[in-house]
Structures are given as structure tokens and as C-alpha cells.
Short mmCIF file of C-alpha atoms in Angstrom, two decimals:
data_model
loop_
_atom_site.label_atom_id
_atom_site.label_comp_id
_atom_site.label_asym_id
_atom_site.label_seq_id
_atom_site.Cartn_x
_atom_site.Cartn_y
_atom_site.Cartn_z
CA UNK A 22 -8.86 47.90 11.12
CA UNK A 23 -11.35 45.10 11.43
CA UNK A 24 -12.47 45.76 7.88
CA UNK A 25 -8.97 45.38 6.57
CA UNK A 26 -8.44 42.14 8.47
CA UNK A 27 -11.71 40.85 7.05
CA UNK A 28 -10.66 41.83 3.53
CA UNK A 29 -7.33 40.09 4.01
CA UNK A 30 -9.05 36.97 5.19
CA UNK A 31 -11.35 37.02 2.16
CA UNK A 32 -8.30 37.36 -0.05
CA UNK A 33 -6.75 34.29 1.56
CA UNK A 34 -9.79 32.19 0.79
CA UNK A 35 -10.13 33.47 -2.75
CA UNK A 36 -6.49 32.79 -3.52
CA UNK A 37 -6.49 29.38 -1.94
CA UNK A 38 -9.24 28.38 -4.37
CA UNK A 39 -6.79 28.74 -7.23
CA UNK A 40 -4.73 25.91 -5.81
CA UNK A 41 -7.86 23.78 -5.47
CA UNK A 42 -8.78 24.56 -9.06
CA UNK A 43 -5.30 23.50 -10.13
CA UNK A 44 -5.69 20.11 -8.42
CA UNK A 45 -9.16 19.62 -9.92
CA UNK A 46 -7.69 20.22 -13.35
CA UNK A 47 -4.86 17.74 -12.76
CA UNK A 48 -7.16 14.99 -11.53
CA UNK A 49 -9.63 15.52 -14.38
CA UNK A 50 -6.93 14.00 -16.55
CA UNK A 51 -6.55 11.05 -14.15
CA UNK A 52 -10.17 10.00 -13.51
CA UNK A 53 -9.20 6.40 -12.78
CA UNK A 54 -6.65 7.36 -10.16
CA UNK A 55 -9.29 9.54 -8.53
CA UNK A 56 -12.03 6.89 -8.63
CA UNK A 57 -9.89 4.02 -7.33
CA UNK A 58 -9.36 5.98 -4.11
CA UNK A 59 -12.96 5.03 -3.31
CA UNK A 60 -12.36 1.29 -3.60
CA UNK A 61 -10.08 0.42 -0.69
CA UNK A 62 -12.60 0.75 2.19
CA UNK A 63 -15.17 -1.08 0.06
CA UNK A 64 -12.81 -4.04 -0.43
CA UNK A 65 -12.01 -4.09 3.29
CA UNK A 66 -15.68 -3.94 4.22
CA UNK A 67 -16.53 -6.93 2.03
CA UNK A 68 -13.45 -8.93 3.00
CA UNK A 69 -13.06 -8.36 6.73
CA UNK A 70 -16.56 -7.10 7.53
CA UNK A 71 -18.45 -9.81 5.68
CA UNK A 72 -15.96 -12.62 4.93
CA UNK A 73 -14.32 -12.67 8.36
CA UNK A 74 -17.54 -11.38 9.96
CA UNK A 75 -19.22 -14.68 9.08
CA UNK A 76 -17.04 -16.26 11.79
CA UNK A 77 -17.72 -13.63 14.51
CA UNK A 78 -21.02 -13.18 16.35
CA UNK A 79 -20.54 -9.41 16.62
CA UNK A 80 -19.49 -6.89 19.26
CA UNK A 81 -21.29 -4.86 21.89
CA UNK A 82 -21.63 -1.14 21.38
CA UNK A 83 -23.40 0.81 24.09
CA UNK A 84 -24.77 -2.39 25.61
CA UNK A 85 -26.25 -3.74 22.34
CA UNK A 86 -24.74 -6.60 20.35
CA UNK A 87 -24.31 -5.40 16.75
CA UNK A 88 -23.34 -7.58 13.76
CA UNK A 89 -19.65 -7.53 12.83
CA UNK A 90 -20.17 -5.77 9.47
CA UNK A 91 -22.08 -2.97 11.22
CA UNK A 92 -19.21 -2.74 13.69
CA UNK A 93 -16.43 -2.63 11.08
CA UNK A 94 -18.07 -0.39 8.43
CA UNK A 95 -17.85 2.94 10.35
CA UNK A 96 -14.26 2.07 11.28
CA UNK A 97 -13.43 1.61 7.59
CA UNK A 98 -15.09 4.97 6.92
CA UNK A 99 -12.85 6.67 9.49
CA UNK A 100 -9.73 4.77 8.42
CA UNK A 101 -10.15 5.66 4.77
CA UNK A 102 -10.69 9.30 5.75
CA UNK A 103 -7.38 9.13 7.60
CA UNK A 104 -5.50 7.31 4.84
CA UNK A 105 -6.75 9.64 2.13
CA UNK A 106 -5.74 12.71 4.12
CA UNK A 107 -2.31 11.24 4.88
CA UNK A 108 -1.65 10.43 1.22
CA UNK A 109 -2.70 13.91 0.13
CA UNK A 110 -0.83 15.74 2.86
CA UNK A 111 2.42 13.77 2.87
CA UNK A 112 3.44 12.03 -0.37
CA UNK A 113 1.69 14.48 -2.70
CA UNK A 114 2.82 17.60 -0.87
CA UNK A 115 6.39 16.36 -0.56
CA UNK A 116 6.46 15.80 -4.32
CA UNK A 117 5.07 19.28 -5.01
CA UNK A 118 7.42 20.86 -2.49
CA UNK A 119 10.66 19.16 -3.53
CA UNK A 120 10.28 17.97 -7.08
CA UNK A 121 7.46 19.75 -8.88
CA UNK A 122 8.43 23.07 -7.17
CA UNK A 123 4.76 23.93 -7.39
CA UNK A 124 4.78 26.20 -4.33
CA UNK A 125 7.80 28.17 -5.50
CA UNK A 126 5.79 28.91 -8.61
CA UNK A 127 2.67 29.80 -6.61
CA UNK A 128 4.54 32.21 -4.36
CA UNK A 129 5.80 34.08 -7.41
CA UNK A 130 2.14 35.09 -7.86
CA UNK A 131 0.12 37.16 -5.35
CA UNK A 132 -0.56 33.88 -3.45
CA UNK A 133 0.92 33.45 0.03
CA UNK A 134 2.04 30.51 2.16
CA UNK A 135 -1.31 30.71 3.96
CA UNK A 136 -3.01 30.16 0.59
CA UNK A 137 -0.87 27.09 0.09
CA UNK A 138 -1.71 25.62 3.49
CA UNK A 139 -5.43 26.45 3.27
CA UNK A 140 -5.67 25.41 -0.38
CA UNK A 141 -4.03 22.03 0.18
CA UNK A 142 -6.23 21.24 3.19
CA UNK A 143 -9.36 22.37 1.32
CA UNK A 144 -8.57 20.12 -1.63
CA UNK A 145 -7.86 17.19 0.66
CA UNK A 146 -11.20 17.75 2.42
CA UNK A 147 -13.15 17.97 -0.84
CA UNK A 148 -11.61 14.75 -2.07
CA UNK A 149 -12.10 12.98 1.26
CA UNK A 150 -15.67 14.28 1.44
CA UNK A 151 -16.51 12.78 -1.96
CA UNK A 152 -15.12 9.37 -0.97
CA UNK A 153 -16.87 9.46 2.42
CA UNK A 154 -20.21 10.34 0.81
CA UNK A 155 -19.88 7.39 -1.55
CA UNK A 156 -18.99 4.97 1.23
CA UNK A 157 -21.79 6.22 3.50
CA UNK A 158 -24.23 5.68 0.62
CA UNK A 159 -22.97 2.12 0.22
CA UNK A 160 -23.32 1.50 3.97
CA UNK A 161 -26.90 2.76 3.87
CA UNK A 162 -27.69 0.57 0.86
CA UNK A 163 -26.31 -2.47 2.69
CA UNK A 164 -28.37 -1.76 5.79
CA UNK A 165 -25.34 -0.97 7.96
CA UNK A 166 -26.67 2.43 9.06
CA UNK A 167 -29.08 2.56 11.97
CA UNK A 168 -29.81 6.22 12.57
CA UNK A 169 -30.29 9.51 10.70
CA UNK A 170 -27.37 10.70 12.85
CA UNK A 171 -25.20 8.87 10.30
CA UNK A 172 -25.49 11.99 8.14
CA UNK A 173 -23.20 13.64 10.70
CA UNK A 174 -20.56 11.01 9.94
CA UNK A 175 -19.75 13.00 6.80
CA UNK A 176 -18.63 16.12 8.72
CA UNK A 177 -16.93 13.73 11.16
CA UNK A 178 -14.83 12.37 8.27
CA UNK A 179 -13.97 15.91 7.26
CA UNK A 180 -12.78 16.54 10.83
CA UNK A 181 -10.58 13.45 10.69
CA UNK A 182 -9.23 14.68 7.36
CA UNK A 183 -8.54 18.13 8.81
CA UNK A 184 -6.76 16.75 11.87
CA UNK A 185 -4.62 14.13 10.15
CA UNK A 186 -4.07 16.22 7.04
CA UNK A 187 -2.99 19.28 9.02
CA UNK A 188 -0.50 17.35 11.13
CA UNK A 189 0.68 15.33 8.13
CA UNK A 190 1.34 18.49 6.13
CA UNK A 191 3.28 19.97 9.02
CA UNK A 192 5.42 16.83 9.48
CA UNK A 193 6.03 16.61 5.72
CA UNK A 194 7.89 19.91 5.83
CA UNK A 195 10.53 18.15 7.96
CA UNK A 196 10.96 15.18 5.61
CA UNK A 197 14.38 14.92 3.98
CA UNK A 198 13.83 12.11 1.48
CA UNK A 199 11.36 9.39 0.52
CA UNK A 200 13.10 7.12 3.04
CA UNK A 201 11.66 9.24 5.87
CA UNK A 202 8.18 8.19 4.80
CA UNK A 203 8.87 4.81 6.40
CA UNK A 204 8.03 6.58 9.66
CA UNK A 205 4.60 7.51 8.32
CA UNK A 206 3.91 3.89 7.42
CA UNK A 207 5.21 2.87 10.82
CA UNK A 208 2.70 5.19 12.50
CA UNK A 209 -0.23 4.29 10.25
CA UNK A 210 0.00 0.49 10.41
CA UNK A 211 -0.49 0.04 14.18
CA UNK A 212 -3.14 2.78 14.25
CA UNK A 213 -5.13 1.07 11.49
CA UNK A 214 -5.02 -2.31 13.23
CA UNK A 215 -5.43 -1.36 16.89
CA UNK A 216 -7.70 1.72 16.99
CA UNK A 217 -10.85 -0.23 17.76
CA UNK A 218 -11.21 -0.80 14.02
CA UNK A 219 -11.56 -4.59 13.87
CA UNK A 220 -12.12 -5.35 17.57
CA UNK A 221 -12.80 -3.49 20.84
CA UNK A 222 -9.79 -2.45 22.91
CA UNK A 223 -11.48 -3.18 26.24
CA UNK A 224 -9.35 -6.26 26.88
CA UNK A 225 -6.06 -4.35 26.65
CA UNK A 226 -4.08 -3.26 29.74
CA UNK A 227 -5.00 0.22 30.93
CA UNK A 228 -1.86 2.20 29.88
CA UNK A 229 -2.05 0.77 26.36
CA UNK A 230 -5.75 1.63 26.22
CA UNK A 231 -5.07 5.23 27.25
CA UNK A 232 -2.39 5.51 24.57
CA UNK A 233 -4.78 4.19 21.91
CA UNK A 234 -7.60 6.43 23.08
CA UNK A 235 -5.35 9.41 22.47
CA UNK A 236 -4.70 8.64 18.78
CA UNK A 237 -6.64 10.58 16.15
CA UNK A 238 -7.86 7.43 14.42
CA UNK A 239 -9.36 5.98 17.60
CA UNK A 240 -11.22 9.25 18.21
CA UNK A 241 -12.44 9.19 14.61
CA UNK A 242 -13.52 5.54 14.74
CA UNK A 243 -15.48 6.06 17.96
CA UNK A 244 -17.12 9.17 16.56
CA UNK A 245 -18.16 7.53 13.28
CA UNK A 246 -19.35 4.35 14.98
CA UNK A 247 -21.48 6.19 17.56
CA UNK A 248 -23.06 8.21 14.77
CA UNK A 249 -23.85 5.39 12.31
CA UNK A 250 -25.21 3.12 15.04
CA UNK A 251 -27.15 6.06 16.51
CA UNK A 252 -25.69 5.80 20.00
CA UNK A 253 -23.76 9.01 20.62
CA UNK A 254 -22.12 9.44 24.04
CA UNK A 255 -19.90 12.05 25.63
CA UNK A 256 -16.91 10.35 23.92
CA UNK A 257 -18.13 11.81 20.60
CA UNK A 258 -17.94 15.29 22.12
CA UNK A 259 -14.35 14.73 23.22
CA UNK A 260 -13.52 13.42 19.75
CA UNK A 261 -14.87 16.52 18.03
CA UNK A 262 -12.93 18.91 20.29
CA UNK A 263 -9.76 16.83 19.96
CA UNK A 264 -9.92 16.62 16.17
CA UNK A 265 -10.66 20.32 15.68
CA UNK A 266 -7.79 21.31 17.99
CA UNK A 267 -5.36 18.95 16.25
CA UNK A 268 -6.39 20.17 12.81
CA UNK A 269 -6.08 23.88 13.59
CA UNK A 270 -2.71 23.30 15.22
CA UNK A 271 -1.47 21.32 12.22
CA UNK A 272 -2.50 23.92 9.64
CA UNK A 273 -0.99 26.80 11.64
CA UNK A 274 2.30 24.96 12.18
CA UNK A 275 2.39 23.92 8.51
CA UNK A 276 1.88 27.49 7.40
CA UNK A 277 4.74 28.59 9.63
CA UNK A 278 7.00 25.89 8.18
CA UNK A 279 6.08 26.85 4.61
CA UNK A 280 7.17 30.37 5.56
CA UNK A 281 10.53 29.06 6.74
CA UNK A 282 11.06 26.81 3.73
CA UNK A 283 9.72 28.89 0.86
CA UNK A 284 10.32 32.55 1.73
CA UNK A 285 14.02 32.80 1.21
CA UNK B 4 53.32 -11.85 -53.61
CA UNK B 5 54.14 -14.28 -50.88
CA UNK B 6 53.73 -11.58 -48.31
CA UNK B 7 50.07 -10.65 -48.55
CA UNK B 8 49.06 -7.54 -46.69
CA UNK B 9 47.40 -8.60 -43.43
CA UNK B 10 43.70 -8.53 -43.98
CA UNK B 11 41.84 -6.10 -41.75
CA UNK B 12 39.94 -7.96 -39.08
CA UNK B 13 36.48 -8.71 -40.16
CA UNK B 14 34.49 -6.40 -37.95
CA UNK B 15 31.13 -7.76 -39.01
CA UNK B 16 31.60 -11.03 -37.18
CA UNK B 17 31.34 -10.52 -33.47
CA UNK B 18 33.02 -13.02 -31.16
CA UNK B 19 30.47 -15.39 -29.62
CA UNK B 20 28.74 -13.77 -26.67
CA UNK B 21 29.36 -15.25 -23.23
CA UNK B 22 26.75 -17.67 -21.90
CA UNK B 23 23.66 -16.54 -20.03
CA UNK B 24 25.00 -17.60 -16.64
CA UNK B 25 28.13 -15.52 -17.06
CA UNK B 26 25.98 -12.57 -18.15
CA UNK B 27 23.92 -12.92 -14.99
CA UNK B 28 27.04 -13.08 -12.87
CA UNK B 29 28.28 -9.86 -14.47
CA UNK B 30 25.24 -8.00 -13.16
CA UNK B 31 25.47 -9.40 -9.65
CA UNK B 32 27.61 -6.58 -8.25
CA UNK B 33 25.14 -3.98 -9.52
CA UNK B 34 22.13 -5.67 -7.97
CA UNK B 35 24.05 -6.53 -4.81
CA UNK B 36 25.02 -2.88 -4.34
CA UNK B 37 21.41 -1.81 -4.78
CA UNK B 38 20.23 -4.37 -2.26
CA UNK B 39 22.93 -3.38 0.24
CA UNK B 40 21.89 0.27 0.05
CA UNK B 41 18.17 -0.26 0.41
CA UNK B 42 17.69 -3.27 2.69
CA UNK B 43 17.48 -1.25 5.91
CA UNK B 44 14.17 0.42 5.10
CA UNK B 45 12.52 -2.81 4.11
CA UNK B 46 13.77 -4.92 7.01
CA UNK B 47 11.82 -2.88 9.57
CA UNK B 48 8.62 -3.27 7.59
CA UNK B 49 9.45 -6.92 6.88
CA UNK B 50 9.57 -7.72 10.59
CA UNK B 51 7.12 -5.26 12.06
CA UNK B 52 4.28 -5.43 9.52
CA UNK B 53 3.69 -9.18 9.77
CA UNK B 54 4.11 -9.09 13.55
CA UNK B 55 1.46 -6.40 13.85
CA UNK B 56 -0.90 -8.38 11.63
CA UNK B 57 -0.21 -11.57 13.55
CA UNK B 58 -0.91 -9.76 16.82
CA UNK B 59 -4.03 -7.86 15.71
CA UNK B 60 -5.75 -10.28 13.37
CA UNK B 61 -4.29 -13.61 14.50
CA UNK B 62 -4.15 -13.20 18.27
CA UNK B 63 -6.74 -10.58 19.24
CA UNK B 64 -9.41 -10.99 16.56
CA UNK B 65 -8.59 -14.70 16.45
CA UNK B 66 -9.36 -15.05 20.15
CA UNK B 67 -12.95 -13.91 19.47
CA UNK B 68 -13.28 -16.30 16.51
CA UNK B 69 -11.81 -19.24 18.43
CA UNK B 70 -14.03 -18.44 21.44
CA UNK B 71 -17.10 -18.51 19.21
CA UNK B 72 -15.95 -21.89 17.85
CA UNK B 73 -16.77 -20.72 14.33
CA UNK B 74 -13.24 -20.70 12.93
CA UNK B 75 -12.26 -22.06 9.54
CA UNK B 76 -12.20 -25.85 9.37
CA UNK B 77 -8.89 -27.70 9.19
CA UNK B 78 -6.87 -25.23 11.26
CA UNK B 79 -6.14 -25.56 14.99
CA UNK B 80 -6.79 -21.84 15.55
CA UNK B 81 -7.50 -18.73 13.53
CA UNK B 82 -3.83 -17.80 13.79
CA UNK B 83 -2.92 -21.16 12.24
CA UNK B 84 -5.31 -20.33 9.42
CA UNK B 85 -4.14 -16.83 8.54
CA UNK B 86 -0.39 -17.36 9.00
CA UNK B 87 -0.10 -18.88 5.50
CA UNK B 88 -2.16 -16.07 4.01
CA UNK B 89 -0.08 -13.36 5.70
CA UNK B 90 3.15 -14.98 4.50
CA UNK B 91 2.02 -15.35 0.89
CA UNK B 92 0.48 -11.86 0.98
CA UNK B 93 3.82 -10.45 2.05
CA UNK B 94 5.67 -12.31 -0.73
CA UNK B 95 3.22 -10.93 -3.28
CA UNK B 96 3.37 -7.37 -1.91
CA UNK B 97 7.16 -7.22 -2.06
CA UNK B 98 7.31 -8.78 -5.52
CA UNK B 99 4.76 -6.34 -6.93
CA UNK B 100 6.30 -3.32 -5.19
CA UNK B 101 9.78 -4.07 -6.49
CA UNK B 102 8.57 -4.79 -10.03
CA UNK B 103 6.77 -1.45 -10.45
CA UNK B 104 8.64 1.83 -9.89
CA UNK B 105 12.18 0.37 -9.85
CA UNK B 106 11.70 -1.37 -13.23
CA UNK B 107 9.86 1.58 -14.75
CA UNK B 108 12.53 3.93 -13.41
CA UNK B 109 15.34 1.86 -14.92
CA UNK B 110 13.78 2.48 -18.35
CA UNK B 111 12.35 5.97 -17.98
CA UNK B 112 14.08 7.89 -15.20
CA UNK B 113 17.66 6.78 -14.62
CA UNK B 114 17.77 4.78 -17.88
CA UNK B 115 19.89 2.00 -16.39
CA UNK B 116 18.50 -0.59 -18.80
CA UNK B 117 19.49 1.59 -21.78
CA UNK B 118 23.10 1.65 -20.61
CA UNK B 119 23.02 -2.07 -19.89
CA UNK B 120 21.80 -2.98 -23.34
CA UNK B 121 24.65 -0.93 -24.84
CA UNK B 122 27.05 -3.53 -23.37
CA UNK B 123 27.21 -7.17 -24.49
CA UNK B 124 24.29 -7.88 -22.11
CA UNK B 125 21.19 -9.12 -23.90
CA UNK B 126 17.66 -8.13 -22.97
CA UNK B 127 16.94 -11.62 -21.68
CA UNK B 128 19.94 -11.34 -19.32
CA UNK B 129 18.80 -7.94 -18.04
CA UNK B 130 15.27 -9.15 -17.34
CA UNK B 131 16.38 -12.38 -15.71
CA UNK B 132 18.87 -10.64 -13.42
CA UNK B 133 16.33 -7.98 -12.42
CA UNK B 134 13.78 -10.65 -11.55
CA UNK B 135 16.38 -12.68 -9.65
CA UNK B 136 17.24 -9.60 -7.59
CA UNK B 137 13.57 -9.12 -6.69
CA UNK B 138 13.38 -12.78 -5.79
CA UNK B 139 16.32 -12.36 -3.41
CA UNK B 140 14.42 -9.65 -1.53
CA UNK B 141 11.30 -11.79 -1.43
CA UNK B 142 13.40 -14.66 -0.07
CA UNK B 143 15.02 -12.49 2.60
CA UNK B 144 11.82 -11.02 3.96
CA UNK B 145 9.91 -14.30 3.80
CA UNK B 146 12.72 -16.05 5.67
CA UNK B 147 12.59 -13.37 8.37
CA UNK B 148 8.80 -13.65 8.55
CA UNK B 149 8.86 -17.45 8.78
CA UNK B 150 11.46 -17.32 11.57
CA UNK B 151 9.34 -14.74 13.42
CA UNK B 152 6.37 -17.09 13.21
CA UNK B 153 8.36 -20.10 14.42
CA UNK B 154 7.80 -19.54 18.18
CA UNK B 155 4.02 -19.71 17.66
CA UNK B 156 4.29 -23.39 16.73
CA UNK B 157 2.59 -23.01 13.38
CA UNK B 158 4.70 -25.48 11.40
CA UNK B 159 3.76 -29.14 11.39
CA UNK B 160 7.22 -30.26 10.31
CA UNK B 161 10.49 -28.90 8.92
CA UNK B 162 10.25 -30.28 5.35
CA UNK B 163 6.79 -28.78 5.05
CA UNK B 164 8.07 -25.40 6.25
CA UNK B 165 10.96 -25.47 3.78
CA UNK B 166 8.64 -26.39 0.92
CA UNK B 167 6.28 -23.57 2.00
CA UNK B 168 9.27 -21.22 1.72
CA UNK B 169 9.83 -22.55 -1.81
CA UNK B 170 6.21 -21.77 -2.68
CA UNK B 171 6.84 -18.12 -1.72
CA UNK B 172 9.72 -18.00 -4.20
CA UNK B 173 7.48 -19.43 -6.91
CA UNK B 174 4.76 -16.92 -6.05
CA UNK B 175 7.25 -14.05 -5.89
CA UNK B 176 8.66 -15.00 -9.28
CA UNK B 177 5.18 -15.23 -10.86
CA UNK B 178 4.04 -11.81 -9.63
CA UNK B 179 7.40 -10.11 -10.20
CA UNK B 180 7.49 -11.37 -13.81
CA UNK B 181 3.89 -10.43 -14.64
CA UNK B 182 4.12 -6.97 -13.10
CA UNK B 183 7.54 -6.44 -14.66
CA UNK B 184 5.95 -7.04 -18.07
CA UNK B 185 3.38 -4.35 -17.26
CA UNK B 186 6.03 -1.91 -16.03
CA UNK B 187 8.06 -2.43 -19.20
CA UNK B 188 4.99 -1.85 -21.35
CA UNK B 189 3.25 1.06 -19.60
CA UNK B 190 3.84 4.54 -21.02
CA UNK B 191 3.15 6.33 -17.71
CA UNK B 192 3.55 5.73 -13.99
CA UNK B 193 -0.05 6.78 -13.29
CA UNK B 194 -1.17 3.17 -13.72
CA UNK B 195 0.85 1.92 -10.75
CA UNK B 196 -1.53 3.32 -8.14
CA UNK B 197 -4.25 1.40 -10.00
CA UNK B 198 -2.17 -1.79 -9.81
CA UNK B 199 -1.85 -1.35 -6.05
CA UNK B 200 -5.49 -0.45 -5.46
CA UNK B 201 -7.27 -2.63 -8.02
CA UNK B 202 -4.96 -5.65 -8.21
CA UNK B 203 -2.88 -5.98 -5.05
CA UNK B 204 -5.43 -5.05 -2.39
CA UNK B 205 -8.38 -7.13 -3.67
CA UNK B 206 -6.12 -10.12 -4.36
CA UNK B 207 -4.82 -9.93 -0.80
CA UNK B 208 -8.31 -9.55 0.68
CA UNK B 209 -10.24 -12.11 -1.38
CA UNK B 210 -7.77 -14.98 -1.95
CA UNK B 211 -8.54 -16.90 1.19
CA UNK B 212 -5.91 -15.24 3.37
CA UNK B 213 -8.32 -14.05 6.08
CA UNK B 214 -11.32 -16.34 5.58
CA UNK B 215 -12.11 -19.46 3.50
CA UNK B 216 -13.26 -18.38 0.04
CA UNK B 217 -16.39 -20.50 0.51
CA UNK B 218 -17.61 -17.63 2.75
CA UNK B 219 -17.89 -15.55 -0.43
CA UNK B 220 -20.78 -17.51 -1.92
CA UNK B 221 -20.57 -19.92 -4.89
CA UNK B 222 -20.13 -17.33 -7.67
CA UNK B 223 -17.38 -15.26 -6.05
CA UNK B 224 -15.75 -18.46 -4.82
CA UNK B 225 -15.32 -19.59 -8.45
CA UNK B 226 -13.87 -16.18 -9.28
CA UNK B 227 -11.41 -16.31 -6.36
CA UNK B 228 -10.03 -19.56 -7.74
CA UNK B 229 -8.59 -17.57 -10.64
CA UNK B 230 -6.37 -15.67 -8.22
CA UNK B 231 -2.76 -16.85 -8.37
CA UNK B 232 -2.46 -15.83 -4.72
CA UNK B 233 -5.23 -18.27 -3.80
CA UNK B 234 -3.27 -21.13 -5.39
CA UNK B 235 -0.17 -20.12 -3.45
CA UNK B 236 -2.06 -19.79 -0.16
CA UNK B 237 -3.72 -23.21 -0.53
CA UNK B 238 -0.32 -24.80 -1.11
CA UNK B 239 1.40 -22.86 1.68
CA UNK B 240 -1.31 -23.60 4.21
CA UNK B 241 -1.31 -27.34 3.50
CA UNK B 242 2.49 -27.47 3.73
CA UNK B 243 2.70 -25.40 6.91
CA UNK B 244 -0.05 -27.20 8.79
CA UNK B 245 0.73 -30.63 7.40
CA UNK B 246 -2.81 -31.15 6.09
CA UNK B 247 -3.13 -33.58 3.20
CA UNK B 248 -3.49 -32.14 -0.29
CA UNK B 249 -4.66 -34.15 -3.30
CA UNK B 250 -1.75 -34.62 -5.75
CA UNK B 251 -3.90 -33.28 -8.58
CA UNK B 252 -4.67 -30.08 -6.68
CA UNK B 253 -1.04 -29.63 -5.69
CA UNK B 254 0.07 -30.06 -9.30
CA UNK B 255 -2.53 -27.54 -10.45
CA UNK B 256 -1.39 -24.95 -7.88
CA UNK B 257 2.28 -25.35 -8.80
CA UNK B 258 1.45 -25.42 -12.51
CA UNK B 259 -0.51 -22.15 -12.36
CA UNK B 260 2.30 -20.32 -10.54
CA UNK B 261 4.99 -21.78 -12.77
CA UNK B 262 3.01 -21.03 -15.93
CA UNK B 263 2.34 -17.41 -14.93
CA UNK B 264 5.99 -16.96 -14.03
CA UNK B 265 7.16 -18.22 -17.43
CA UNK B 266 4.50 -16.18 -19.24
CA UNK B 267 5.47 -12.99 -17.41
CA UNK B 268 9.16 -13.56 -17.99
CA UNK B 269 8.65 -14.21 -21.70
CA UNK B 270 6.40 -11.15 -22.06
CA UNK B 271 8.90 -8.97 -20.18
CA UNK B 272 11.71 -10.03 -22.52
CA UNK B 273 9.56 -9.46 -25.63
CA UNK B 274 8.29 -6.06 -24.51
CA UNK B 275 11.65 -4.81 -23.25
CA UNK B 276 13.29 -5.85 -26.52
CA UNK B 277 10.70 -3.84 -28.40
CA UNK B 278 11.31 -0.87 -26.14
CA UNK B 279 15.11 -0.89 -26.12
CA UNK B 280 16.06 -2.32 -29.50
CA UNK B 281 13.56 -1.05 -32.06
#
């Protein structure tokens, strides 16, 4: 019994790789589109972190005053991990689901809806991981990394990608038209601006602070910042548990919704 | 032979085409219908986006900058400084957004421009009406944004505010026309994500919207002066805050925007003619 379950699980992974291979092949023909995904956090780091940072003394993290660029860089790392995962899991999947009919084609092969869900998330994580590695390298080169713990920021970005991507994929299955994506933008904008990305949220009233502390981006920003500055606290532990739980929930729900939508 | 057979009407001479203004008017119901059906989605973003930026960057982050006393010179507060940049950034974003997929789609996907050119409409009329429709959206959202900013007391005087609104139209026209030329020319929509990531975002971030371009260092500062958005922001900021601007500089800013607008419009007409008529 256990053997069979194990074999089935292996099959899921093997099949899901075909979807990843498909995406790799598509993006090999669009190298520029792939590469430009790396640029956005870099532009933000130089503009807000350095240009605006010249006018700000810096912020305290764990009792130490750190320069503004050091404060903003890990937040940009987390934000770009979120944005990349959202783009992959919402716009791209909606297009494949509704217009390209990619999944209908996949399900006509031995692949299953679980392959689709796992394959899409895997691809999104590979892509996000490549961007995050590049940005972390840039941060290190600019002297914005203060601890070897920063290496753990890479898996942290993958966790953010898993959490946001899983939930995004699940929500996408409910989208009716491109107009519904306004809601995604509406959720992303305030998160990007208020999740402790550009300034601490300590001055906010308590209920608002609690709300912010419960968003995935805030958890990701805190996690990345504590790792790159080398000052991990118990908040990082909460973040890891929260992001894993959110991600697993999202992928499972998405798989269920693919079942409803695609298995007529 | 007094009664000559009536000569068949000479079908090679076409009656003179109506004037350009009448041709534009003929397309107004089409563009009006489009606007009426799509304004709802953009109005939420038009109000909420700038408000969120004003709150986060202007009020919260600004409070730290103002407290440190290291804010940009010439502005009463950091919010005063970035308001002009946020406004012009919004005008540019809407102009670019509307001049990409909708224009490309009208040629490639729903082929609206092909049907239009099969009527007495000329290419120049089609391009001008499309750009005017984009400009109307830019005007609407900038007007909403400027009214939203009014309670913060950011305008030195009314004439200045009205002129600043005019600058947004000039800026919107320049970007809409240039990007429209690209959309008419490009063979595939893959390039649009590059326009957004490699043109729009860096222009917005490095044209003096969030910090004076002198913070960039002398070399990059020179480079930033080539940004049309920088010219628009300089003008807008001076007009909004009532700070004096040398007539030469003002003329240069207006000239750059006007020149780019005419260039983009001319290119769009040339390229669309090649695409639809050859």
C-alpha cells in the first residue's frame, strides 16, 4: 500500500516536470522578457534605497540604526519575490487556463491536475529563485549584507513565492475576466507600500499594525530583513510557519479547483 | 445628335474628402463608447493608487525626511516635493498603458483600424482620434488626482494649478504618441513587458519624482535630463508650488514635450500608413 502511494507520488513529480520543461522552452525564445524580470527590484533599490535614502538617516532594526539602503534592500527582495509569484500564478495561469487551453491539452495526456498545480508552482519557484539569487548577489556586492545568514534569504524568497503563488493560483481559478484582476492590483499596491517595506510600521495604531503583521508580504519582509542584517528573532520563526501553511493550503485548494474546472 | 447619351459618372474622381475635424468628429461615438464601457476599472485605480502613494511616501516616509531636516530644497515638505512627481508619473503611466495593447490590438487582434481605413477615414484621422481618446483618459484621471490633492494645500495658486494640469496633457500626448508609434511598428506583443519594465519603471524612478536628480551624482544627473518625464516634473513642480522658473528653462521643457509629441504623432501616421495601405 505504502509502496503504491510512494510510486504515485513519484509519478506526480515526474509528470509535473514536463510542464516545467514546457515553460523553459517557451522562455528560451523570450530571453529578454525573462531577464527584465530581474530589473525591477534593482531600479527600486537604486531609486528609493539610495536616491531617497540620501535624505533619511536610517531606521532601527533590533536596536541598531542601519542605513536606509540596508533597510530597504531586503524588503525589495521580498517584494519582488511576491510580485514575480503573483504574475506567474495569476495573469499567466489565467491566460493558459482560458485562452491557450494549455491545461486541457495536458490533461489529455497521462498528466493530472496535481501535475498542473505542482508543475506551475515549481516553475514559479525556479524563476523566482533565479531572480532572488541575482538580487542577493547584487546586495552582497554593494555591501548591504551583514551576515552569512543572508544565504537563508534565498529559501525565504522561495517560501514567499510558494505562499503567494499558491494562493494566487487558487484565486485565479475564480477569475471571470481580465477586469477581475483589478482586485489583485488593489491587494498588491497597499501591501507593497505598507508592509514595512519603506518604513517601520511601529507608529501605526495597534489594529492596523496587527492587520499588516498578518499579511504574507510583511512576514516575508521581516524574515528577509532579519536574515540579511543577521539579527533573527522569534518573528522569523512565525514567518516561516505562516508562509509554509499558506503555501500548502493554496496549492491544495488550487488543485481541487483545477479538478472542478478541468475534469468535465 | 442633340440628345447625347448621358455620360456615365466618372468614377475615377472621388468627391473631396471631408475635413480633418469632421473626420475626427465621426469617430467620437466609437471612442466615447469605449471610454464609457471601461472607465469604471480605471477610476478606482486613478483615485486609490495616488492616495496610497501620497499616504505612504508623502505622509509617512515624508515625516521621517522632514524630521531629519534633510528634505529636498525649495519644497515646504517632502509631500510638496513628490506631489508633482506622482501626478506626472500617473499621466505617463496611463498614456503608455493605453497606447500599448489597445493600439496593437486594434491592428492585430480585433482589426478595428483595418475596418476604419476601409471607410473615407484617413490614417492621419485614425491616429489623431486614437491619441485624443487617450488624452481624454489622461485628463480625467489627472483631474481626479489633482482634486484629491487639493485638501493638502499643495497648490500655490489657481492659475499655476491649471497650467500644471495643462503640462500633464502635453506629457500625456508626448508619451501616447511615441508609444503609439512603437505599438504600430512592433510585430509582436512580447516587447510591451519590456516597455513597462525597461522604459516606464526607470523613467518613473529616476526622473526626479521621489528625490532631486542631483542625488544621483553628476553623470547620472546628466542622463536623467534626457528623460521627458523629468522635463514635465520640473515644469509641474514649479507651477504647483509657485517657485520661479527661468523662462529659458520653461521654454526648453515645453519644447521637448511638444517636439516629442509631434515626432511620435508623425511617426505613428507614417508607420500605420505603411502597415495598413501598402
